[in-house]
Amino acid sequence: SFIVTERTGAFNSLQIPIRFVNVEFEGVSTILMSYMPVGEPSIGMRVVPIFKTHEPDYLVTDLAFVGVGTPEKDLPVGFTFG
């Protein structure tokens, strides 16, 4: 599932609108909440993780998800597929 919001918390550093996504892993009961900085989320969408490898902040925001097939050139600055 997902939610797109135009409102943020006091210490938010993410670009608006924020696309929060719940990522399910086959065979795992836990659902991971993250965000999608590129693209538009949809129910059932297949995603892959991206990581802030250039000057990471060492925060949960160093991990995000994008749709399968997203070109690396479209990733946010500092992010790679791993």
Coordinates of N, CA and C in Angstrom, one line a residue, residues 5-47:
T5 N 1.7 12.4 0.5 CA 1.3 13.5 1.4 C 2.0 14.8 1.0
E6 N 1.4 15.9 1.1 CA 1.9 17.2 0.9 C 2.3 17.9 2.2
R7 N 2.0 17.2 3.3 CA 2.3 17.8 4.6 C 3.4 17.0 5.3
T8 N 4.3 17.7 6.0 CA 5.4 17.0 6.6 C 5.5 17.3 8.1
G9 N 6.4 16.5 8.7 CA 6.6 16.8 10.1 C 7.7 17.9 10.3
A10 N 7.9 18.3 11.5 CA 8.8 19.4 11.8 C 10.2 19.2 11.3
F11 N 10.7 18.0 11.4 CA 12.1 17.7 11.0 C 12.3 17.0 9.7
N12 N 11.3 17.0 8.8 CA 11.4 16.3 7.6 C 12.4 16.9 6.6
S13 N 13.1 16.0 6.0 CA 14.1 16.4 5.0 C 13.8 15.9 3.6
L14 N 12.7 15.2 3.4 CA 12.3 14.6 2.2 C 11.6 15.7 1.3
Q15 N 11.7 15.5 0.0 CA 11.1 16.4 -1.0 C 9.5 16.1 -1.0
I16 N 8.8 17.2 -1.1 CA 7.3 17.1 -1.1 C 6.9 17.0 -2.6
P17 N 5.9 16.2 -3.0 CA 5.1 15.3 -2.1 C 6.0 14.1 -1.7
I18 N 5.7 13.6 -0.6 CA 6.3 12.4 -0.1 C 5.5 11.2 -0.4
R19 N 6.1 10.2 -1.0 CA 5.4 9.0 -1.4 C 5.8 7.9 -0.5
F20 N 5.1 7.7 0.6 CA 5.4 6.6 1.6 C 4.9 5.3 1.0
V21 N 5.7 4.3 1.1 CA 5.3 3.0 0.6 C 5.5 1.9 1.6
N22 N 4.6 0.9 1.6 CA 4.8 -0.3 2.5 C 5.2 -1.4 1.6
V23 N 6.4 -1.9 1.8 CA 7.0 -3.0 1.0 C 6.9 -4.3 1.6
E24 N 6.3 -5.3 0.9 CA 6.1 -6.6 1.4 C 7.2 -7.5 0.7
F25 N 7.7 -8.5 1.5 CA 8.7 -9.4 1.0 C 8.1 -10.8 1.1
E26 N 8.2 -11.5 0.0 CA 7.6 -12.9 0.0 C 8.2 -13.8 1.1
G27 N 7.4 -14.4 1.8 CA 7.8 -15.3 2.9 C 8.2 -14.6 4.2
V28 N 8.0 -13.3 4.3 CA 8.3 -12.5 5.5 C 7.0 -11.8 6.0
S29 N 6.8 -11.9 7.3 CA 5.5 -11.3 7.8 C 5.6 -9.8 8.0
T30 N 6.8 -9.3 8.2 CA 7.0 -7.9 8.5 C 6.9 -7.1 7.2
I31 N 6.2 -6.0 7.3 CA 6.1 -5.0 6.2 C 7.0 -3.8 6.5
L32 N 7.8 -3.5 5.5 CA 8.8 -2.4 5.7 C 8.2 -1.1 5.1
M33 N 8.2 -0.1 6.0 CA 7.7 1.2 5.5 C 8.9 2.0 5.1
S34 N 8.8 2.6 3.9 CA 9.9 3.4 3.3 C 9.3 4.5 2.5
Y35 N 10.1 5.1 1.5 CA 9.5 6.1 0.6 C 10.0 5.9 -0.8
M36 N 9.4 6.5 -1.7 CA 9.7 6.4 -3.1 C 10.0 7.8 -3.7
P37 N 11.3 8.1 -3.9 CA 11.6 9.4 -4.3 C 11.4 9.7 -5.8
V38 N 11.3 8.6 -6.6 CA 11.2 8.7 -8.0 C 10.0 7.9 -8.5
G39 N 9.1 8.4 -9.3 CA 8.0 7.6 -9.8 C 6.7 7.8 -9.0
E40 N 5.7 7.1 -9.5 CA 4.4 7.1 -8.8 C 4.1 5.7 -8.3
P41 N 3.8 5.5 -7.0 CA 3.5 4.2 -6.5 C 2.1 3.7 -7.0
S42 N 2.0 2.4 -7.0 CA 0.7 1.8 -7.3 C 0.6 0.5 -6.5
I43 N -0.6 0.0 -6.2 CA -0.8 -1.2 -5.5 C -0.3 -2.4 -6.4
G44 N 0.5 -3.3 -5.8 CA 1.1 -4.4 -6.5 C 2.3 -4.1 -7.3
M45 N 2.8 -2.9 -7.3 CA 4.0 -2.5 -8.1 C 5.2 -3.2 -7.5
R46 N 6.0 -3.7 -8.4 CA 7.3 -4.3 -8.0 C 8.3 -3.2 -7.9
V47 N 9.1 -3.3 -6.8 CA 10.1 -2.2 -6.5 C 11.4 -2.8 -6.2

